[in-house]
Amino acid sequence: MGRRSRGRRLQQQQRPEDAEDGAEGGGKRGEAGWEGGYPEIVKENKLFEHYYQELKIVPEGEWGQFMDALREPLPATLRITGYKSHAKEILHCLKNKYFKELEDLEVDGQKVEVPQPLSWYPEELAWHTNLSRKILRKSPHLEKFHQFLVSETESGNISRQEAVSMIPPLLLNVRPHHKILDMCAAPGSKTTQLIEMLHADMNVPFPEGFVIANDVDNKRCYLLVHQAKRLSSPCIMVVNHDASSIPRLQIDVDGRKEILFYDRILCDVPCSGDGTMRKNIDVWKKWTTLNSLQLHGLQLRIATRGAEQLAEGGRMVYSTCSLNPIEDEAVIASLLEKSEGALELADVSNELPGLKWMPGITQWKVMTKDGQWFTDWDAVPHSRHTQIRPTMFPPKDPEKLQAMHLERCLRILPHHQNTGGFFVAVLVKKSSMPWNKRQPKVINTGIKVWCRNNSGEEFDCAFRLAQEGIYTLYPFINSRIITVSMEDVKILLTQENPFFRKLSSETYSQAKDLAKGSIVLKYEPDSANPDALQCPIVLCGWRGKASIRTFVPKNERLHYLRMMGLEVLGEKKKEGVILTNESAASTGQPDNDVTEGQRAGEPNSPDAEEANSPDVTAGCDPAGVHPPR
């Protein structure tokens, strides 16, 4: 499997909120998740415990609490959208009607726990509860609450979303004028948050900003469309691309086409998902370090592509639902290192008051799926180089490592606030990425039809025709066309500057009255002579004082000669002559223009001088060559 197809497969791995986002339901597996479900799966994985205990991501003395929390069902969470102007009314209705009715309620002899607000989410617009769907249906009061949740979710006023997945959009600090890219957007819970933020001011029906939501999976894109449609926003576009190579877009700025750089980018990458063990119970038995090793490269490529498209001064949030530093700090450290100062980690420690988090770590090791540890790249055997990469290790230089401020990353541990596990890093772009310092230009377009004529100014002609584009240009040329015979073509292609007398009388009569300058030499096949070349030939040339020169590349020149039945034996560069089987059979040395000019009593003939010019390669079409005068 190629790298691109493997990358697409890895991108399509399920992200943590997939089971609960969107429409109500999700099948038996989804319902079981709300109740803790999967009783047949033992929530034990010794390799998982060994790995994370060795990496010390959990504070001293809290390991037991950490593991206990992972084994507990994940609380359900809901978010009241800030998009609608009556969001406060919905909140008031929840708190004073439905939540009040739950305060003294018991179901099957157990007291119902009243939903509580997430302490760190602004304006009490997000809540969590341990109520399962089964319990919601057992009491008439709860049934009404359940129907209220379903109805308001379909209306786009409430979104069921895992608590930790609400964090990245909040840290993007979106404003209504921002241009936003959500790189791995499906199923769309974070995307809807971003749309809400654009519409924070309900007096502006059409904000200046917009969200471009992308996902690699075509089917998931339609789920994304379904989610976004609930908010009825005109400021959303859904696209279907591989996030690691998502193309640049262009926008119209005052009539000019300019590359679109985004003010905000959400880079919530595909990950191994070991922070979702409380919800995705299969992770307990399937967990291995191999998943992280396989995903690291894709995650780095997506993050790098995001950084390339981020505007200077813009903010990008990188997030995973994995606790593994191979997918977290290693990706950020590698991205910072290759950015050479263009990116820096933002200190967001004060941006979500009430949120408990652990700072990013600065030292970690790499473990294979069979439990073998490596502390640095130099220790990795060559046989492992395809699985383990240098970017998976911390930077060796202590000063460089310290300057990265990896402690500014946020790792959310499940036992601190009864959530899933999560990782977030906020990056700010200070300048262009090193490889983007020079703006891209059009490297080449079309075909060359003119060449600069360095000595042509004296003829008021600074350019001459180029053989490369002569067939393209020929239909537009109406004069200075000379019809030549096949014998003329042979002479023109084998001799540097043949004098007029060497060519046929018909050719001479056409050329004699022309002024110096570019000409077109056209050979038309004679159908009455089957032995002659039966395809037309168009050559560009120069009419000098007493000679004609063609400007034809060597390979094309040899091709035409072979087509005319001439075997090319060699090239006498000093004399500008190509030897063929016909010329070799003739008596004596072939004539050349220099000797001919001297015989004519013109030792200083411009044509003779041109034949001796060091700038001329026999019969070739070099740029800037001096044509015969």
XYZ file of C-alpha atoms in Angstrom:
629
model
C 0.000 0.000 0.000
C 1.402 3.399 -1.025
C 2.023 6.205 1.435
C -0.855 8.300 0.080
C -3.445 5.490 0.259
C -2.172 4.416 3.669
C -2.472 8.009 4.835
C -6.073 8.203 3.631
C -6.875 4.967 5.489
C -5.339 6.309 8.680
C -7.188 9.623 8.333
C -10.462 7.705 8.196
C -9.945 6.199 11.649
C -12.733 7.108 14.058
C -12.337 10.189 16.236
C -13.668 10.315 19.785
C -16.872 12.235 19.324
C -18.105 10.104 16.397
C -20.362 7.859 18.472
C -22.318 10.642 20.157
C -22.266 13.613 17.814
C -25.089 14.325 15.455
C -28.376 12.529 15.289
C -29.891 10.703 18.215
C -29.276 6.993 18.177
C -26.095 5.308 17.152
C -27.331 1.747 17.585
C -26.772 -0.694 20.408
C -23.082 0.019 20.566
C -23.749 3.762 21.059
C -26.371 3.129 23.719
C -24.095 0.754 25.553
C -21.500 3.486 25.645
C -23.853 5.733 27.602
C -24.389 2.978 30.192
C -20.850 1.748 30.396
C -21.746 -1.214 28.108
C -19.449 -3.912 26.701
C -19.468 -5.944 29.920
C -17.692 -8.771 28.123
C -14.564 -6.618 27.619
C -12.149 -6.629 30.531
C -10.854 -3.138 31.132
C -7.244 -4.168 31.551
C -4.172 -3.676 29.368
C -0.844 -4.275 31.078
C 1.201 -2.855 28.196
C -0.837 0.366 28.309
C -0.175 0.729 32.058
C 3.520 -0.107 31.691
C 3.917 2.420 28.865
C 2.289 5.409 30.538
C 3.761 4.702 33.964
C 7.204 4.750 32.363
C 6.464 8.057 30.575
C 5.180 9.638 33.811
C 2.359 11.625 32.234
C 0.295 11.170 35.426
C 1.354 13.067 38.581
C 2.981 11.097 41.365
C 0.421 9.320 43.537
C -2.498 9.711 41.090
C -2.094 6.572 39.017
C -4.846 4.688 40.789
C -7.300 7.563 40.321
C -6.301 7.810 36.669
C -7.006 4.124 35.990
C -10.222 4.142 38.015
C -11.534 7.069 35.990
C -10.713 5.295 32.710
C -12.843 2.335 33.812
C -15.862 4.507 34.608
C -18.504 5.385 31.953
C -18.041 8.769 30.371
C -20.611 11.372 31.451
C -22.906 12.633 28.717
C -22.410 16.291 27.870
C -24.503 18.786 25.997
C -23.843 22.277 24.765
C -26.356 25.072 24.228
C -25.414 26.795 21.019
C -24.411 30.426 21.238
C -25.631 30.987 17.671
C -29.308 31.616 18.342
C -30.327 34.838 20.064
C -32.543 32.887 22.444
C -29.741 30.644 23.780
C -30.125 32.304 27.160
C -33.806 31.437 27.154
C -33.011 27.791 26.473
C -30.547 27.845 29.362
C -33.143 29.436 31.609
C -35.680 26.793 30.597
C -33.251 23.954 31.343
C -32.190 25.275 34.720
C -35.576 26.389 36.051
C -37.858 23.743 34.574
C -36.206 20.460 33.601
C -33.252 20.473 35.999
C -35.498 21.590 38.883
C -37.710 18.574 38.286
C -34.701 16.278 38.665
C -33.622 17.543 42.067
C -35.729 15.158 44.201
C -36.353 12.512 41.585
C -35.597 8.820 42.138
C -35.570 6.058 39.536
C -35.468 2.430 40.707
C -34.704 3.605 44.222
C -31.693 5.673 43.158
C -31.554 9.434 43.364
C -31.116 11.066 39.967
C -28.022 13.228 39.696
C -28.839 16.732 38.484
C -26.759 17.899 35.469
C -23.918 20.246 36.325
C -22.314 23.010 34.222
C -18.786 22.580 32.943
C -16.874 25.027 35.125
C -14.552 26.174 32.353
C -17.105 26.647 29.550
C -18.209 30.297 29.191
C -21.624 31.465 30.355
C -22.797 28.021 31.585
C -23.533 26.956 28.012
C -22.171 23.400 28.454
C -23.409 20.743 30.929
C -22.588 17.163 31.881
C -24.781 14.403 33.311
C -24.530 10.712 34.191
C -28.074 10.042 32.983
C -28.215 7.236 30.430
C -30.842 6.894 27.726
C -32.309 3.903 29.508
C -32.849 5.927 32.691
C -34.204 8.881 30.699
C -37.021 6.655 29.406
C -38.039 5.143 32.772
C -39.706 8.211 34.296
C -42.391 10.447 32.756
C -40.463 13.499 33.962
C -37.254 12.217 32.412
C -39.076 11.239 29.247
C -40.194 14.844 28.778
C -36.610 15.975 29.380
C -35.408 13.425 26.843
C -37.850 14.606 24.187
C -36.832 18.192 24.856
C -33.169 17.269 24.250
C -33.990 15.411 21.022
C -36.154 18.217 19.654
C -33.743 21.023 20.488
C -30.815 19.026 19.081
C -32.606 18.631 15.745
C -33.322 22.369 15.795
C -29.660 23.164 16.244
C -30.178 24.763 19.636
C -28.454 21.976 21.584
C -25.469 19.882 20.555
C -24.473 16.639 22.209
C -20.708 16.717 22.287
C -17.936 15.267 24.432
C -16.620 17.840 26.904
C -12.962 17.786 25.866
C -13.829 18.177 22.177
C -15.301 21.588 23.020
C -11.862 22.895 24.045
C -10.081 23.426 20.667
C -12.656 25.834 19.158
C -12.656 27.875 22.361
C -8.860 28.233 22.219
C -9.012 29.399 18.600
C -10.480 32.667 19.864
C -12.627 33.149 16.757
C -14.033 36.519 15.695
C -16.834 37.095 13.116
C -14.398 38.381 10.459
C -12.034 35.416 10.624
C -11.346 33.088 7.712
C -11.286 29.595 9.272
C -10.115 26.182 8.050
C -11.232 23.009 9.853
C -8.845 20.438 8.386
C -10.324 17.158 9.686
C -13.857 18.315 10.423
C -16.249 15.333 10.345
C -18.553 14.565 12.009
C -18.828 18.261 12.756
C -19.266 19.081 16.444
C -16.269 21.421 16.497
C -17.280 22.859 13.127
C -20.661 23.878 14.505
C -18.908 25.616 17.380
C -16.856 27.601 14.890
C -19.968 28.584 12.931
C -21.626 29.742 16.135
C -18.660 31.957 16.920
C -18.876 33.605 13.504
C -22.481 34.493 14.248
C -21.821 35.807 17.745
C -23.374 39.124 16.718
C -26.916 38.292 15.645
C -27.324 41.802 14.204
C -24.973 40.771 11.384
C -26.818 38.192 9.236
C -23.853 37.652 6.936
C -20.518 37.820 8.797
C -17.404 38.720 6.881
C -15.699 35.503 7.956
C -16.354 31.897 6.907
C -15.544 28.278 7.740
C -14.111 25.845 5.219
C -14.671 22.380 6.673
C -12.671 19.537 5.145
C -12.611 15.783 5.589
C -10.872 13.018 3.669
C -13.861 10.653 3.883
C -16.590 11.454 1.359
C -19.387 9.821 3.362
C -18.371 11.621 6.546
C -18.494 14.876 4.617
C -22.228 14.368 4.150
C -22.601 13.816 7.895
C -20.744 17.095 8.268
C -23.202 18.780 5.907
C -26.100 17.431 7.976
C -24.612 18.869 11.161
C -23.876 22.266 9.645
C -27.323 22.636 8.046
C -28.927 22.795 11.485
C -27.368 26.199 12.011
C -28.619 27.652 8.714
C -25.427 29.601 8.138
C -24.378 30.895 4.696
C -20.758 31.045 5.864
C -19.823 27.363 5.563
C -18.264 25.349 2.732
C -17.620 21.606 2.985
C -14.771 20.126 0.919
C -13.401 16.612 0.475
C -9.586 16.441 0.419
C -6.631 14.663 1.980
C -5.816 17.163 4.742
C -2.080 16.582 4.392
C -2.167 17.956 0.846
C -5.223 20.177 0.902
C -4.845 22.630 -1.995
C -4.445 26.366 -1.659
C -7.456 28.445 -2.565
C -7.519 31.907 -4.111
C -9.727 34.850 -3.243
C -10.524 38.062 -5.062
C -9.030 41.136 -3.390
C -9.890 44.400 -5.162
C -9.959 42.613 -8.497
C -6.723 40.722 -7.867
C -6.401 36.987 -7.274
C -4.528 36.320 -4.039
C -3.711 33.119 -2.152
C -6.076 32.531 0.753
C -4.353 32.379 4.131
C -6.538 31.519 7.108
C -6.789 33.536 10.314
C -7.685 30.420 12.301
C -7.023 26.745 11.612
C -8.347 23.783 13.569
C -6.071 20.782 13.167
C -7.886 18.012 15.069
C -5.967 15.133 13.531
C -6.811 11.412 13.268
C -5.258 9.643 16.242
C -5.020 6.332 18.100
C -7.744 7.530 20.469
C -6.517 6.047 23.745
C -8.019 9.037 25.539
C -11.480 7.702 24.590
C -11.310 4.440 26.563
C -14.248 5.529 28.719
C -16.474 5.643 25.637
C -14.799 3.450 23.014
C -14.361 0.327 25.104
C -12.667 -1.610 22.276
C -9.534 0.461 22.842
C -8.800 -1.554 26.005
C -8.081 -4.751 24.126
C -6.802 -3.207 20.888
C -4.333 -0.692 22.347
C -0.742 -0.933 21.125
C 2.033 1.586 20.531
C 2.060 0.581 16.859
C -1.003 2.763 16.202
C 0.840 5.871 17.361
C 3.962 4.995 15.384
C 1.893 4.596 12.213
C -0.063 7.821 12.703
C 2.809 10.133 13.674
C 3.929 10.871 10.103
C 0.400 11.624 8.890
C -0.255 13.886 11.881
C 2.947 15.821 11.226
C 2.119 16.229 7.534
C -1.357 17.547 8.299
C -0.025 19.958 10.932
C 2.674 21.160 8.531
C 0.141 21.754 5.768
C -1.986 23.703 8.202
C 0.953 25.861 9.262
C 1.705 26.624 5.600
C -1.812 27.970 5.047
C -1.999 29.952 8.286
C -1.796 33.729 7.958
C 0.968 35.580 9.783
C -0.405 36.499 13.198
C -2.958 33.694 12.883
C -3.637 30.943 15.404
C -3.732 27.173 14.822
C -4.944 24.633 17.372
C -3.488 21.120 17.104
C -5.430 18.507 19.062
C -5.745 14.752 19.540
C -7.774 12.445 21.762
C -4.573 10.559 22.492
C -2.362 10.796 25.576
C 0.679 9.509 23.680
C 3.561 12.009 23.286
C 4.464 10.398 19.934
C 1.225 11.857 18.586
C 1.350 14.959 20.757
C 4.582 16.659 21.894
C 6.693 14.871 19.266
C 4.560 16.297 16.447
C 4.610 19.797 17.950
C 8.382 19.704 18.605
C 9.094 18.562 15.052
C 6.792 21.225 13.610
C 8.441 23.952 15.706
C 11.905 22.776 14.723
C 11.218 22.773 10.995
C 9.487 26.179 11.250
C 12.804 27.794 12.328
C 11.050 30.359 14.490
C 8.061 30.978 12.213
C 5.797 29.256 14.754
C 5.655 29.458 18.510
C 3.529 27.860 21.195
C 1.088 30.307 22.754
C 0.653 30.466 26.509
C -3.095 29.853 26.972
C -2.955 28.945 30.660
C -5.331 31.787 31.546
C -7.756 31.493 28.650
C -10.114 28.848 30.088
C -10.381 29.524 33.835
C -11.532 26.415 35.674
C -10.062 23.921 33.218
C -7.617 21.507 34.855
C -4.742 20.335 32.712
C -1.195 19.014 32.880
C 1.628 20.841 31.073
C 3.267 19.170 28.106
C 6.283 16.976 28.807
C 9.780 17.646 27.469
C 11.260 14.148 27.685
C 9.826 10.899 26.418
C 10.902 7.591 24.910
C 9.676 5.468 22.018
C 8.407 1.930 22.571
C 7.736 -0.719 19.938
C 4.635 -2.896 20.050
C 6.662 -5.716 21.614
C 7.846 -3.491 24.467
C 11.343 -2.502 23.292
C 12.363 1.042 24.337
C 14.527 3.564 22.479
C 15.671 6.848 24.006
C 17.064 8.458 20.847
C 17.214 7.952 17.101
C 20.850 6.857 17.076
C 19.939 3.759 19.083
C 17.286 2.598 16.602
C 18.548 -0.308 14.427
C 18.312 0.098 10.691
C 15.663 -2.613 10.469
C 13.321 -0.382 12.505
C 13.838 2.805 10.503
C 10.658 2.419 8.496
C 8.600 2.155 11.696
C 10.423 4.622 13.950
C 11.413 8.042 12.646
C 13.769 10.757 13.992
C 10.859 13.177 14.478
C 9.429 10.903 17.175
C 12.159 11.821 19.659
C 12.650 15.003 21.717
C 15.221 17.502 20.390
C 18.715 16.721 21.699
C 19.820 20.329 22.117
C 18.703 21.463 25.620
C 18.580 25.131 24.637
C 16.486 24.414 21.560
C 14.184 22.215 23.622
C 13.772 24.880 26.282
C 13.031 27.557 23.672
C 10.125 25.474 22.329
C 8.194 25.793 25.633
C 6.521 22.419 25.258
C 5.141 22.924 28.751
C 2.607 25.271 27.123
C 0.852 22.248 25.621
C -2.244 21.053 27.504
C -2.829 17.386 28.405
C -6.278 16.699 29.876
C -6.343 13.679 32.220
C -9.677 11.874 32.760
C -9.627 11.827 36.577
C -9.099 15.569 37.017
C -12.546 16.679 35.839
C -14.371 13.470 34.926
C -13.691 13.742 31.171
C -11.984 11.846 28.406
C -8.235 12.179 27.782
C -7.144 14.923 25.404
C -4.169 16.940 24.133
C -4.184 20.518 22.832
C -1.448 22.844 21.573
C -2.032 26.409 20.380
C 0.404 27.717 17.764
C 0.842 31.301 16.605
C 2.484 32.121 13.270
C 5.110 34.871 13.454
C 6.376 34.737 9.868
C 6.265 32.623 6.717
C 7.484 29.059 6.939
C 11.128 28.857 5.766
C 10.237 27.128 2.514
C 7.527 29.719 1.794
C 9.668 32.850 2.258
C 9.805 33.352 -1.495
C 6.378 33.660 -3.040
C 5.791 31.039 -5.735
C 6.023 32.325 -9.386
C 4.902 30.805 -12.700
C 7.854 28.855 -13.661
C 7.048 28.331 -17.309
C 4.086 28.589 -19.632
C 3.355 28.033 -23.298
C 6.121 27.580 -25.846
C 8.997 29.773 -26.966
C 8.372 31.446 -30.325
C 11.046 34.218 -30.159
C 14.692 34.319 -29.146
C 16.690 37.414 -28.323
C 18.880 38.483 -31.241
C 21.935 40.065 -29.642
C 23.239 41.668 -32.806
C 19.904 42.369 -34.401
C 19.410 45.890 -33.048
C 21.305 47.289 -36.005
C 18.546 45.841 -38.189
C 15.818 47.178 -35.866
C 15.110 43.579 -34.947
C 15.960 42.582 -31.378
C 14.351 39.143 -31.697
C 14.339 36.258 -34.131
C 12.099 33.261 -34.684
C 12.706 30.156 -32.542
C 12.398 26.675 -34.022
C 10.765 25.395 -30.822
C 7.556 27.293 -31.546
C 7.670 27.654 -35.314
C 4.838 25.159 -35.957
C 2.630 27.053 -33.511
C 3.462 30.467 -34.985
C 3.546 29.484 -38.672
C -0.236 29.775 -39.335
C 0.002 33.456 -38.334
C 2.948 34.303 -40.613
C 2.029 35.821 -43.970
C 5.359 36.998 -45.404
C 9.075 36.188 -45.560
C 8.260 32.539 -46.311
C 10.649 30.764 -48.693
C 9.630 27.466 -50.295
C 12.583 25.073 -50.488
C 13.266 21.702 -52.109
C 14.383 18.570 -50.291
C 17.929 19.123 -51.621
C 17.851 22.655 -50.201
C 16.790 21.238 -46.811
C 19.727 18.820 -46.841
C 22.153 21.664 -47.498
C 20.580 23.965 -44.899
C 20.728 21.256 -42.222
C 24.281 20.063 -42.937
C 26.106 23.338 -43.535
C 26.479 26.254 -41.181
C 25.846 29.262 -43.466
C 25.430 28.067 -47.057
C 25.760 30.792 -49.678
C 22.855 31.507 -51.968
C 24.608 29.873 -54.964
C 24.572 26.501 -53.181
C 20.811 26.513 -53.036
C 18.376 25.983 -55.903
C 17.625 28.833 -58.280
C 14.000 28.836 -57.063
C 15.133 29.400 -53.496
C 17.605 32.091 -54.536
C 14.948 33.995 -56.510
C 12.712 34.101 -53.409
C 15.491 35.188 -51.059
C 17.412 37.726 -53.145
C 14.983 40.623 -52.716
C 14.342 40.078 -48.993
C 15.948 42.339 -46.402
C 18.160 40.828 -43.732
C 16.272 39.244 -40.872
C 14.176 36.260 -39.840
C 12.676 34.031 -42.507
C 10.611 30.853 -42.643
C 11.780 27.976 -44.853
C 8.937 25.644 -45.874
C 9.308 22.245 -47.560
C 6.148 20.869 -49.162
C 6.185 17.150 -50.098
C 5.764 16.171 -53.748
C 3.159 13.432 -54.018
C 4.340 12.690 -57.568
C 7.753 11.694 -56.197
C 7.189 8.828 -53.709
C 10.916 8.614 -52.973
C 10.955 12.135 -51.565
C 10.133 12.975 -47.956
C 6.337 12.948 -47.656
C 5.879 15.161 -44.609
C 6.058 18.976 -44.582
C 8.936 20.672 -42.785
C 9.002 24.219 -41.431
C 12.363 25.695 -40.422
C 13.119 29.097 -38.995
C 16.163 30.856 -40.379
C 17.968 34.130 -40.962
C 18.625 35.826 -44.279
C 22.126 37.265 -44.137
C 24.034 39.355 -46.648
C 24.917 36.451 -48.927
C 23.884 33.342 -47.050
C 21.033 31.687 -45.189
C 21.255 30.061 -41.802
C 18.769 27.759 -40.082
C 18.314 27.647 -36.327
C 17.378 24.048 -35.612
C 18.258 22.022 -32.470
C 20.721 19.238 -33.106
C 18.349 16.363 -32.316
C 15.682 17.751 -34.648
C 18.248 18.416 -37.355
C 19.532 14.820 -37.223
C 15.967 13.518 -37.190
C 15.085 15.301 -40.447
C 18.294 14.135 -42.128
C 17.569 10.513 -41.234
C 14.013 10.897 -42.526
C 15.501 11.992 -45.837
C 17.627 8.859 -45.992
C 20.934 10.421 -44.946
C 23.153 8.569 -42.511
C 24.841 11.011 -40.162
C 28.507 10.129 -39.782
C 29.776 12.946 -37.601
C 30.193 16.680 -37.127
C 33.197 18.855 -37.955
C 32.642 21.541 -35.352
C 35.467 23.805 -36.470
C 34.024 24.097 -39.958
C 30.361 23.946 -38.952
C 29.651 20.986 -41.218
C 27.685 17.772 -40.643
C 29.124 14.766 -42.450
C 26.585 12.432 -44.048
C 26.920 9.398 -46.238
C 26.407 11.632 -49.295
C 28.979 14.264 -48.326
C 31.553 11.628 -47.395
C 31.148 10.029 -50.812
C 31.811 13.305 -52.625
C 35.342 14.225 -53.667
C 37.490 16.459 -51.485
C 36.448 18.341 -48.369
C 32.930 19.821 -48.284
C 32.751 23.509 -48.920
C 32.113 25.747 -45.933
C 31.031 29.342 -45.729
C 34.348 30.694 -44.508
C 36.344 29.446 -47.477
C 33.567 30.421 -49.852
C 33.586 33.960 -48.558
C 37.322 34.170 -48.903
C 37.218 32.846 -52.466
C 34.725 35.567 -53.276
C 37.293 38.142 -52.217
C 35.450 39.049 -49.034
C 37.936 38.302 -46.208
C 35.951 40.579 -43.885
C 32.533 39.343 -45.005
C 30.005 39.437 -42.170
C 28.908 35.968 -43.190
C 32.448 34.719 -42.934
C 32.910 36.370 -39.579
C 29.698 34.778 -38.323
C 30.837 31.339 -39.374
C 33.915 31.713 -37.177
C 31.997 33.145 -34.227
C 32.663 31.184 -31.003
C 29.005 31.736 -30.005
C 27.760 29.521 -32.807
C 27.344 25.782 -32.525
C 26.900 24.212 -35.929
C 23.265 24.095 -36.869
C 22.000 24.497 -33.265
C 19.492 26.986 -31.903
C 21.196 28.470 -28.812
C 19.596 31.414 -27.036
C 21.167 34.759 -27.866
C 23.186 33.500 -30.844
C 24.329 36.102 -33.380
C 22.684 35.442 -36.757
C 24.648 36.019 -39.983
C 24.585 39.645 -41.137
